[in-house]
PDB file of C-alpha atoms in Angstrom:
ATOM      1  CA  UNK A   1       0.459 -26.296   6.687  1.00 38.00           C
ATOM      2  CA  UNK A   2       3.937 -26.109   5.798  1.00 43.00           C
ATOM      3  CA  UNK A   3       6.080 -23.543   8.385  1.00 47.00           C
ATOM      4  CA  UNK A   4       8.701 -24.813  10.663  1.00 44.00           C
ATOM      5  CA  UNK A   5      12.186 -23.045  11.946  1.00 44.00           C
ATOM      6  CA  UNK A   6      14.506 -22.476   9.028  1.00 42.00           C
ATOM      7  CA  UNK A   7      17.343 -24.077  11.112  1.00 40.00           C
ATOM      8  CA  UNK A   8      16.250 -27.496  10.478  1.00 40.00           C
ATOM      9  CA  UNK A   9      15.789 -26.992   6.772  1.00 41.00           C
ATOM     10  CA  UNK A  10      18.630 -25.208   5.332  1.00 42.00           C
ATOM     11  CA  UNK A  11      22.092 -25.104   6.686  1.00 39.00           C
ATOM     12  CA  UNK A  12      22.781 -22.970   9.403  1.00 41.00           C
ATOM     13  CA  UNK A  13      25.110 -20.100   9.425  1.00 41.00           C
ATOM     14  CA  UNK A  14      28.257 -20.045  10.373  1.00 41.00           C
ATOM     15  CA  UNK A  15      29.322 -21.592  13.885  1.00 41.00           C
ATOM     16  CA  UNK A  16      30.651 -19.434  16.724  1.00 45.00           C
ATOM     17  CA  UNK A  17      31.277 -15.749  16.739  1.00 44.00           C
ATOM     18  CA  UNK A  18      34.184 -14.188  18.847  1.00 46.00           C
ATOM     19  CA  UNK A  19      32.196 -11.668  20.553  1.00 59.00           C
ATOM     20  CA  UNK A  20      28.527 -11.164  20.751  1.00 76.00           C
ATOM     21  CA  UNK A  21      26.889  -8.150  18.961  1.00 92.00           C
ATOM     22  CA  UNK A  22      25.563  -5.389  20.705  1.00 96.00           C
ATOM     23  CA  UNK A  23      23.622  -2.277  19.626  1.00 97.00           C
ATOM     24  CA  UNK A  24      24.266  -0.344  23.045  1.00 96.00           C
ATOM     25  CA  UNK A  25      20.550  -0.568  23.693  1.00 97.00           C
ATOM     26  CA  UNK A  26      19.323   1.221  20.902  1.00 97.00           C
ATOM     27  CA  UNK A  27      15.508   1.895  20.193  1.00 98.00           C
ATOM     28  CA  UNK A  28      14.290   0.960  16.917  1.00 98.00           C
ATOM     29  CA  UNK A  29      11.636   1.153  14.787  1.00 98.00           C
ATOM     30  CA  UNK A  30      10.136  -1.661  13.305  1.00 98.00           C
ATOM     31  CA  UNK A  31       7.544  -0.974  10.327  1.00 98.00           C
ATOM     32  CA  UNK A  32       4.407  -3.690  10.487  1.00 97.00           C
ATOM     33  CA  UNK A  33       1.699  -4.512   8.633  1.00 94.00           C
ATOM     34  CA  UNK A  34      -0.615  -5.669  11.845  1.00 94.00           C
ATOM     35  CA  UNK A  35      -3.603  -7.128  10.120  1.00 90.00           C
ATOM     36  CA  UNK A  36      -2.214 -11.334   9.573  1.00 88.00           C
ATOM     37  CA  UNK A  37      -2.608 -12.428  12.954  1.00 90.00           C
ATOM     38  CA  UNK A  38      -0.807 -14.810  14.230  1.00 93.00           C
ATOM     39  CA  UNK A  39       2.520 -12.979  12.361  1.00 94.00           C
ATOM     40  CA  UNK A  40       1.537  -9.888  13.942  1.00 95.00           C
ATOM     41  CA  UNK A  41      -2.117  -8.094  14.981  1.00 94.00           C
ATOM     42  CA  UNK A  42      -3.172  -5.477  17.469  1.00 96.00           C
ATOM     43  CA  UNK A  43      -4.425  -7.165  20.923  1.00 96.00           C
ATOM     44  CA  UNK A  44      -8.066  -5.727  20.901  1.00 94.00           C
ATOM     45  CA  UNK A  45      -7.935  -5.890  24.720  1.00 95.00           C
ATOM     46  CA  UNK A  46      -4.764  -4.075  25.461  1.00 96.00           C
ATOM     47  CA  UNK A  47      -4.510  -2.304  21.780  1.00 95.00           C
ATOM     48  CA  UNK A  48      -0.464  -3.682  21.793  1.00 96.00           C
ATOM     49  CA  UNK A  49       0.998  -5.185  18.794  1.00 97.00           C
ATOM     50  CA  UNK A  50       1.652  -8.718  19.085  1.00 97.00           C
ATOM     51  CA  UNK A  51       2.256 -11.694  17.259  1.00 97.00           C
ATOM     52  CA  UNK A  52       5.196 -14.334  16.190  1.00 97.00           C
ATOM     53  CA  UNK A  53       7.204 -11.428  14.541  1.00 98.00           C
ATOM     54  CA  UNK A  54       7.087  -9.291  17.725  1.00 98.00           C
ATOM     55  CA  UNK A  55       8.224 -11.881  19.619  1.00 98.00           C
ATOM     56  CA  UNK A  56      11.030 -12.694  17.535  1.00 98.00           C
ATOM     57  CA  UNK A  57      12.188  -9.563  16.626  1.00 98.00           C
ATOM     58  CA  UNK A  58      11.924  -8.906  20.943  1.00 98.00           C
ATOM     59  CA  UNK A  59      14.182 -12.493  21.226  1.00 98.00           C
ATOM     60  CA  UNK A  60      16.758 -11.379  18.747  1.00 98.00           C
ATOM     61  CA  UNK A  61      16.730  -7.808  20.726  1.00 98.00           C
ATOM     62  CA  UNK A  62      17.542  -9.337  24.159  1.00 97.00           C
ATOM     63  CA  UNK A  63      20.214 -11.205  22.536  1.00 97.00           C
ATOM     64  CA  UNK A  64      22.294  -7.989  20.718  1.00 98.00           C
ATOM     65  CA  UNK A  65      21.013  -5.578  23.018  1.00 98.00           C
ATOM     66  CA  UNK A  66      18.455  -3.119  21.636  1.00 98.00           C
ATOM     67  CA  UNK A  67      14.946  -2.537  22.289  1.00 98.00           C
ATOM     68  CA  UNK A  68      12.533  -2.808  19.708  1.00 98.00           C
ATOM     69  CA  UNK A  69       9.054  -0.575  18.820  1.00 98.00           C
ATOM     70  CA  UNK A  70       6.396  -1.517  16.316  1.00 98.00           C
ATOM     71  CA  UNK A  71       4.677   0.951  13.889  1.00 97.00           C
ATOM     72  CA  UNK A  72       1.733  -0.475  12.095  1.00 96.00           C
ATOM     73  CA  UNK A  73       2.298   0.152   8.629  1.00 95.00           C
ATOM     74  CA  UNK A  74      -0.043  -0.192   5.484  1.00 92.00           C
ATOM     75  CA  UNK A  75       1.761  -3.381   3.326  1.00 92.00           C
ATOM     76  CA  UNK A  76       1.306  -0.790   0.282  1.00 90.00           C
ATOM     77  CA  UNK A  77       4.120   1.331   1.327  1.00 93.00           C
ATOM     78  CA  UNK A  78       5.785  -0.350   3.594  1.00 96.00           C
ATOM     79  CA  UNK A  79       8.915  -0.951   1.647  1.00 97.00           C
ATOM     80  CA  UNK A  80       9.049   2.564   0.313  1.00 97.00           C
ATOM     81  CA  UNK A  81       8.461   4.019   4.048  1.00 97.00           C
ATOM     82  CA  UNK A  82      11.247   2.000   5.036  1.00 98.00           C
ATOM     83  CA  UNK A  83      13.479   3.414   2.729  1.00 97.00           C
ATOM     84  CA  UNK A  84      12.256   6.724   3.538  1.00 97.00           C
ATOM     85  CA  UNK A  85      14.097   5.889   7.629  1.00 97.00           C
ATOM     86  CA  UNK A  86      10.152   6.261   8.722  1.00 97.00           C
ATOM     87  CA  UNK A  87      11.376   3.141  10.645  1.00 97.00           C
ATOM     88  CA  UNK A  88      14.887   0.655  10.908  1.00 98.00           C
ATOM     89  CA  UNK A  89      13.387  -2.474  10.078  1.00 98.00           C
ATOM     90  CA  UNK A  90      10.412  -4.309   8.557  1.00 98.00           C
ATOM     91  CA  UNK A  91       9.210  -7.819  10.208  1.00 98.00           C
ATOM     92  CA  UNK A  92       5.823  -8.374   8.536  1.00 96.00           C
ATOM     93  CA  UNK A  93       5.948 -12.103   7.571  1.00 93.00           C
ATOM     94  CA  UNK A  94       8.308 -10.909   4.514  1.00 95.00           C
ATOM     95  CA  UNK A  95       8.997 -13.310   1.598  1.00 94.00           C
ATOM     96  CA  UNK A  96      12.700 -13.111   0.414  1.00 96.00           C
ATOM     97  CA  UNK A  97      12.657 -12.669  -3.111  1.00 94.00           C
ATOM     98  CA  UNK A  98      15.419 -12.157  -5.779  1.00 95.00           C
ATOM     99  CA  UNK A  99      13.462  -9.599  -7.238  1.00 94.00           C
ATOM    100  CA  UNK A 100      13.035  -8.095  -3.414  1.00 95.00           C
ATOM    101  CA  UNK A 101      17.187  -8.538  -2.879  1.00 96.00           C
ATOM    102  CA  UNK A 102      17.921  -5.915  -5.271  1.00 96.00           C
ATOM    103  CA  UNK A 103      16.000  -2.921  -3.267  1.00 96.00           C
ATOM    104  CA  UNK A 104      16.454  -4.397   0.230  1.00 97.00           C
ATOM    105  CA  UNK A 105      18.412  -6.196   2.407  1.00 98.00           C
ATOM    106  CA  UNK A 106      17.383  -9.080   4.076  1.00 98.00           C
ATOM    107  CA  UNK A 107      18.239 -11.148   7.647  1.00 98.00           C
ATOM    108  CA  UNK A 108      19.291 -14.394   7.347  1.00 98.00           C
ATOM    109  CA  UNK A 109      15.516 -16.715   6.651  1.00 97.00           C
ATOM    110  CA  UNK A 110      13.675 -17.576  10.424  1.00 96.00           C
ATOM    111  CA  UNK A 111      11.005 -19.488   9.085  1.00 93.00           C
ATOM    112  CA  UNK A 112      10.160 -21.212   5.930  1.00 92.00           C
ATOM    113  CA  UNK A 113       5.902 -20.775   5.211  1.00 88.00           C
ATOM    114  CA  UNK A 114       3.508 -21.713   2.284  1.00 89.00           C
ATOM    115  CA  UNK A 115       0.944 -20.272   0.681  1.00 90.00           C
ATOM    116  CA  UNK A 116      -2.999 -21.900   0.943  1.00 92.00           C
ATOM    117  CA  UNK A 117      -6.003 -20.774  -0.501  1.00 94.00           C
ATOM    118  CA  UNK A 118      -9.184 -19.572   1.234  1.00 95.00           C
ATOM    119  CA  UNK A 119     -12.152 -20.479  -0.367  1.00 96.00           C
ATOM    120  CA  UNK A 120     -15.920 -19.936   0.672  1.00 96.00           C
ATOM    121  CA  UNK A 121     -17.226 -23.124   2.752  1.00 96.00           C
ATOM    122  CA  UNK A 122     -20.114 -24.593   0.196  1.00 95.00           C
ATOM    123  CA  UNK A 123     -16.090 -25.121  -2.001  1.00 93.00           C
ATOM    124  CA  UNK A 124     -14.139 -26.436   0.280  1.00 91.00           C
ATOM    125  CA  UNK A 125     -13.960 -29.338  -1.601  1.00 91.00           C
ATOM    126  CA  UNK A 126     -12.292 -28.022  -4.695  1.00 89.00           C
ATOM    127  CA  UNK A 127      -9.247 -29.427  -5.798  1.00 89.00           C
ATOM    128  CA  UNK A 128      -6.282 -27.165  -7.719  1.00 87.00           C
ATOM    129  CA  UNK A 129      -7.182 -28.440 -10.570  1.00 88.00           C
ATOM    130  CA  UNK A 130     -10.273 -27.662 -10.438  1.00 87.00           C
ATOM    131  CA  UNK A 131      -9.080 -23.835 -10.353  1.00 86.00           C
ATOM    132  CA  UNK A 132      -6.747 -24.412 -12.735  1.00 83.00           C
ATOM    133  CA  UNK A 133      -9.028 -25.837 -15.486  1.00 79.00           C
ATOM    134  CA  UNK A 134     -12.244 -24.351 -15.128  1.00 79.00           C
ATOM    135  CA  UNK A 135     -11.700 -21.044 -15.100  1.00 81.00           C
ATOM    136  CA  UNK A 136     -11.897 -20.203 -11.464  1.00 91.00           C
ATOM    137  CA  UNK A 137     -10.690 -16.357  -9.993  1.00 94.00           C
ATOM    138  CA  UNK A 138      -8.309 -15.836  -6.866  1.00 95.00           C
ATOM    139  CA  UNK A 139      -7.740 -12.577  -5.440  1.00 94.00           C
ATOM    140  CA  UNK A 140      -5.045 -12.159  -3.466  1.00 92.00           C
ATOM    141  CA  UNK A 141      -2.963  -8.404  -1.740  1.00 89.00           C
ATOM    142  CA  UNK A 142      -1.498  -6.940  -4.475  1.00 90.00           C
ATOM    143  CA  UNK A 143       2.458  -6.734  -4.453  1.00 88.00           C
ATOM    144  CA  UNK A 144       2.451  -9.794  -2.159  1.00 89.00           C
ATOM    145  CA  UNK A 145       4.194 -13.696  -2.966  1.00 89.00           C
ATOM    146  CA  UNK A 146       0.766 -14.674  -2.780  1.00 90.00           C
ATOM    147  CA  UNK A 147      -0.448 -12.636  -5.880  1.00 91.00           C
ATOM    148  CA  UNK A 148       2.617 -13.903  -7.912  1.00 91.00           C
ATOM    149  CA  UNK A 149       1.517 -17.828  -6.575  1.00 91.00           C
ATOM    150  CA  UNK A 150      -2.477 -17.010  -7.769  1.00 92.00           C
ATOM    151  CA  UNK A 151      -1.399 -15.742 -11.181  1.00 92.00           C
ATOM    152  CA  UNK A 152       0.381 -19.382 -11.007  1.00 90.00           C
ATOM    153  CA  UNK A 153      -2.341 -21.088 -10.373  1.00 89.00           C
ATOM    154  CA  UNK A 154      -5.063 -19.476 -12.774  1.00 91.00           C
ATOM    155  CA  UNK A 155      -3.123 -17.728 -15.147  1.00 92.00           C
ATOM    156  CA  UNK A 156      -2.873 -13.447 -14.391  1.00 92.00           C
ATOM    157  CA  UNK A 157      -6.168 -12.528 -16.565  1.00 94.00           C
ATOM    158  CA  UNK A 158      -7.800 -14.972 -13.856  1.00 93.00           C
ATOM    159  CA  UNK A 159      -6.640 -13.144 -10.709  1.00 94.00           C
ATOM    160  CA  UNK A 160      -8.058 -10.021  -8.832  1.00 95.00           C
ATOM    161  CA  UNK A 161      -5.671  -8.122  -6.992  1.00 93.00           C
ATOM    162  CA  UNK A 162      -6.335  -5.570  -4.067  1.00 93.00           C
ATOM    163  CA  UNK A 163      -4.793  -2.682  -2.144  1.00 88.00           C
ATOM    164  CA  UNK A 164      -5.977  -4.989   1.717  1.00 85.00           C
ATOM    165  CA  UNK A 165      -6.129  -7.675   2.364  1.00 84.00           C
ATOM    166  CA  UNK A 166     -10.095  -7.083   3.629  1.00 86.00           C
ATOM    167  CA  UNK A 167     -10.972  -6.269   0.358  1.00 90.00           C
ATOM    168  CA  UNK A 168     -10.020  -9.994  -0.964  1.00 91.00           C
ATOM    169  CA  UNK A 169     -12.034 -10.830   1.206  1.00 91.00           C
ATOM    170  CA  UNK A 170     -14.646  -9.237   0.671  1.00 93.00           C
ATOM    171  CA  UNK A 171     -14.625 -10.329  -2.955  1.00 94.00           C
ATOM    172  CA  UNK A 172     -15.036 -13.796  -1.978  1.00 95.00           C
ATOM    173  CA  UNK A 173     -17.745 -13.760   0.433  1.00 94.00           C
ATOM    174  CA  UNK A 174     -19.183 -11.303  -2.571  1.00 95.00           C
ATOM    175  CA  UNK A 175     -18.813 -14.497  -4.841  1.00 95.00           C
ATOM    176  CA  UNK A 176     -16.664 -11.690  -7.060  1.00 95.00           C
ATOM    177  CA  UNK A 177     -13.668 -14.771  -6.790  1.00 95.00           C
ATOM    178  CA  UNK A 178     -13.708 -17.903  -5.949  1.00 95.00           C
ATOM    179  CA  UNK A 179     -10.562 -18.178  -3.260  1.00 95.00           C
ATOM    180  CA  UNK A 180      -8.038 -15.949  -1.410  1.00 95.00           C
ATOM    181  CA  UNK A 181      -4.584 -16.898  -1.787  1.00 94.00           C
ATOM    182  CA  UNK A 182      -2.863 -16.498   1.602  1.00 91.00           C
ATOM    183  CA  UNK A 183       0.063 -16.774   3.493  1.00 86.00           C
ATOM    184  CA  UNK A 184      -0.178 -20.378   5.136  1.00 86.00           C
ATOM    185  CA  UNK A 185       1.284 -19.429   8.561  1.00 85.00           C
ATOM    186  CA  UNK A 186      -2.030 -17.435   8.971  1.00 84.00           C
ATOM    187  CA  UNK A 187      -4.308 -19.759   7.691  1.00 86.00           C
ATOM    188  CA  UNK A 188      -5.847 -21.751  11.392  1.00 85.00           C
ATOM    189  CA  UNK A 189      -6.401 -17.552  12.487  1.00 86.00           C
ATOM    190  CA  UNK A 190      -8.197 -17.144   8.894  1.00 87.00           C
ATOM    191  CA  UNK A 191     -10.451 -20.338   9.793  1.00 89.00           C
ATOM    192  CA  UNK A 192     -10.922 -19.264  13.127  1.00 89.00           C
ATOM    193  CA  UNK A 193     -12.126 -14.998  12.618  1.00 89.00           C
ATOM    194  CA  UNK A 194     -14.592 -16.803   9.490  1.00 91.00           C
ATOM    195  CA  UNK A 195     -15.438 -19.619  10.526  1.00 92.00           C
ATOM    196  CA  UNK A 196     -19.050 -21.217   9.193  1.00 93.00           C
ATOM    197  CA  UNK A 197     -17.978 -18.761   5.992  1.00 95.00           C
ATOM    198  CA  UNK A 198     -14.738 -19.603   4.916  1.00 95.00           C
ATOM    199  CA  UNK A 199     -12.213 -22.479   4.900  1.00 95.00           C
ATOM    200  CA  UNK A 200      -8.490 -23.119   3.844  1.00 93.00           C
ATOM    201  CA  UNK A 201      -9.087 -25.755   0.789  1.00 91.00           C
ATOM    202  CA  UNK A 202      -6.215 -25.528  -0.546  1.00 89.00           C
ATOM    203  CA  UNK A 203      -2.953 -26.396   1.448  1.00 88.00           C
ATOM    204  CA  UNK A 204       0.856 -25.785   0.578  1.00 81.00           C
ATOM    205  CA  UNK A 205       1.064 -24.288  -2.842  1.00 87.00           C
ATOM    206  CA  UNK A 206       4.833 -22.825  -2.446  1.00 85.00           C
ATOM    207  CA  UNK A 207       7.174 -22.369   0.104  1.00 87.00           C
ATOM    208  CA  UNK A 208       9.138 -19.278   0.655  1.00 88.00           C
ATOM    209  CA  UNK A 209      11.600 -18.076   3.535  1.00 95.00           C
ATOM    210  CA  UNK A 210      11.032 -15.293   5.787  1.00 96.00           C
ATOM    211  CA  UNK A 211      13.420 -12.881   6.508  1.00 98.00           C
ATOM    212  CA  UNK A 212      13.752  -9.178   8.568  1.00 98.00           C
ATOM    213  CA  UNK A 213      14.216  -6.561   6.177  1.00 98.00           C
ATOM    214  CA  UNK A 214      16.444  -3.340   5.875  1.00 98.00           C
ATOM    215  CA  UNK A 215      17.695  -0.776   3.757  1.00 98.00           C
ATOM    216  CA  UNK A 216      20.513  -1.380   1.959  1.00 97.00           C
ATOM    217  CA  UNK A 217      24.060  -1.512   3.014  1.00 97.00           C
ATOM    218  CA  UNK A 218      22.139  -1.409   7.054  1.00 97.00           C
ATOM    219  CA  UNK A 219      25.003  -2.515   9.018  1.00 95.00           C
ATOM    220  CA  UNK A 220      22.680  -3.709  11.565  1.00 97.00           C
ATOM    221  CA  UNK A 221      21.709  -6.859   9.406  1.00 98.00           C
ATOM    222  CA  UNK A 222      25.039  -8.603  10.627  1.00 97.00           C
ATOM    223  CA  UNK A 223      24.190  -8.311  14.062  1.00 98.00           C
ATOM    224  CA  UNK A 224      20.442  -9.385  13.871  1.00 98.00           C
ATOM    225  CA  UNK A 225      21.863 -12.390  11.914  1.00 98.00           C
ATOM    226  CA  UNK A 226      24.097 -12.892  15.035  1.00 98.00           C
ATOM    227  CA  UNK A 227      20.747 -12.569  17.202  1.00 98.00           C
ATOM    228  CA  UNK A 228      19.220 -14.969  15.144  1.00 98.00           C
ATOM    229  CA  UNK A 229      21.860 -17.491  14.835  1.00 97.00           C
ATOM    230  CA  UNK A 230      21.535 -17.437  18.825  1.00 97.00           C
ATOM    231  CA  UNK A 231      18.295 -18.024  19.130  1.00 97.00           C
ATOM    232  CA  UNK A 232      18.234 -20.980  16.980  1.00 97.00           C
ATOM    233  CA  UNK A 233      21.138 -22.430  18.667  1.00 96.00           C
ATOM    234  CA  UNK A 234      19.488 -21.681  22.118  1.00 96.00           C
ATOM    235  CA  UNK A 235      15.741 -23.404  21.166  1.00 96.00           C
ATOM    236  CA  UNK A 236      14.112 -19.813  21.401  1.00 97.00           C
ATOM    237  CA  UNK A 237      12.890 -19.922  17.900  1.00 96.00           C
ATOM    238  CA  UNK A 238      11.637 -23.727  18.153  1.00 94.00           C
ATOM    239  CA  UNK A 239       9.509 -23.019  21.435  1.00 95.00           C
ATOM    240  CA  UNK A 240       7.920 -19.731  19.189  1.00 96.00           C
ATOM    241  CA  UNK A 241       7.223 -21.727  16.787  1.00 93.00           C
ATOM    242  CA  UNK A 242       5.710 -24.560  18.901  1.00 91.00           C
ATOM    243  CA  UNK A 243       3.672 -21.500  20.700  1.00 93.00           C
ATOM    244  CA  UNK A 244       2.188 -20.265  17.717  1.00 91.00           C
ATOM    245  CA  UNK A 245       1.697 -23.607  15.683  1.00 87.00           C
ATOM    246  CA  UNK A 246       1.789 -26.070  18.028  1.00 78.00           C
ATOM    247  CA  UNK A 247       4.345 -28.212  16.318  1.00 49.00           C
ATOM    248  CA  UNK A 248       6.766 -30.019  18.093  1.00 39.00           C
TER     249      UNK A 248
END
């Protein structure tokens, strides 16, 4: 699985700042869709949102000085909520798009993931060619990177998209598709809630960045950048990374 801290694979922003950012301890909002542990999922013992997002969004906040609360948000809607001010931010594994940029703003990339597909055990042999040339169905969310990678991969008439993510699921063990297309920083979590069911066959399909994302023209996107930067520079990011994934 391809994910690793954006720092060490595309330049980093610019070096130094004169004064640190600082919001003046400011509570916001951040909109999350908490079903792709380990991004971000509720803690069925304590009922908290937590995950890699939450901690780096938390990170960035004790750099710039704000204070940060989560909202779990439905991923159909979350975009237009945020632009409704139901919340200040989104950080919900987020893929930075072109097509995305011209709605949204976007922080500076944190991570860099790829996309794998989840297939039912009995299939875990099955190659991408094999979906691409015999026909094979994906499902994936809908209005996610990952549908845009399955249509791809089989060609659109071939792919299944749904509302949740649960309901792609469904569809495979259902034998209604033949693989999930996921977000690869989610994929061990995926093995591990179905395991002796389903498998990740299919590893590192495309690579996108992550970013934060805000309305447009949200002057706060300079100083989260700043926050960022800082805890790149400072090895923050690295050691969440290394908690989450393991990777060194």
């Amino acid at each position: 699985m391809k994910i690793f801290v954006i720092a060490l694979a595309l330049s980093a922003l610019a070096t130094g700042v004169a004064h640190a950012a600082d919001l003046g301890g400011k509570l916001l909002k951040i909109g999350s869709d908490t079903t792709s542990p380990p991004m971000e999922s509720i803690d069925p013992a304590t009922g908290q949102i937590v995950g890699f997002d939450v901690d780096v969004v938390n990170a960035i906040c004790a750099k710039i000085n704000c204070q940060a609360e989560f909202v779990t948000t439905g991923w159909d809607g979350i975009f237009a909520a945020l632009d409704q001010g139901n919340f200040d931010l989104v950080a919900s594994g987020v893929s930075i798009t072109d097509e995305r940029k011209k709605a949204m703003d976007f922080s500076e990339p944190y991570i860099v993931n790829s996309q794998a597909v989840l297939v039912r055990v009995e299939d875990q042999a099955a190659s991408l060619d094999d979906f691409m040339a015999k026909g094979k169905k994906l499902s994936a969310q809908a209005n996610t990177t990952d549908a845009q990678v399955a249509e791809g991969v089989v060609g659109k008439e071939n792919v299944v998209a749904y509302d949740s993510f649960s309901a792609a699921i469904i569809a495979l063990k259902n034998r209604d598709v033949d693989g999930v297309v996921i977000n690869g920083a989610n994929a061990a979590a995926y093995e591990r809630e179905f395991a002796g069911e389903l498998v990740v066959g299919i590893k590192d399909l495309e690579s996108d960045p992550l970013g934060l994302v805000f309305r447009k023209g949200d002057t706060n996107v300079a100083a989260f950048n700043e926050g960022l930067k800082m805890i790149k520079d400072d090895g923050t990011l690295a050691q969440l990374v290394d908690k989450y994934w393991g990777l060194k």
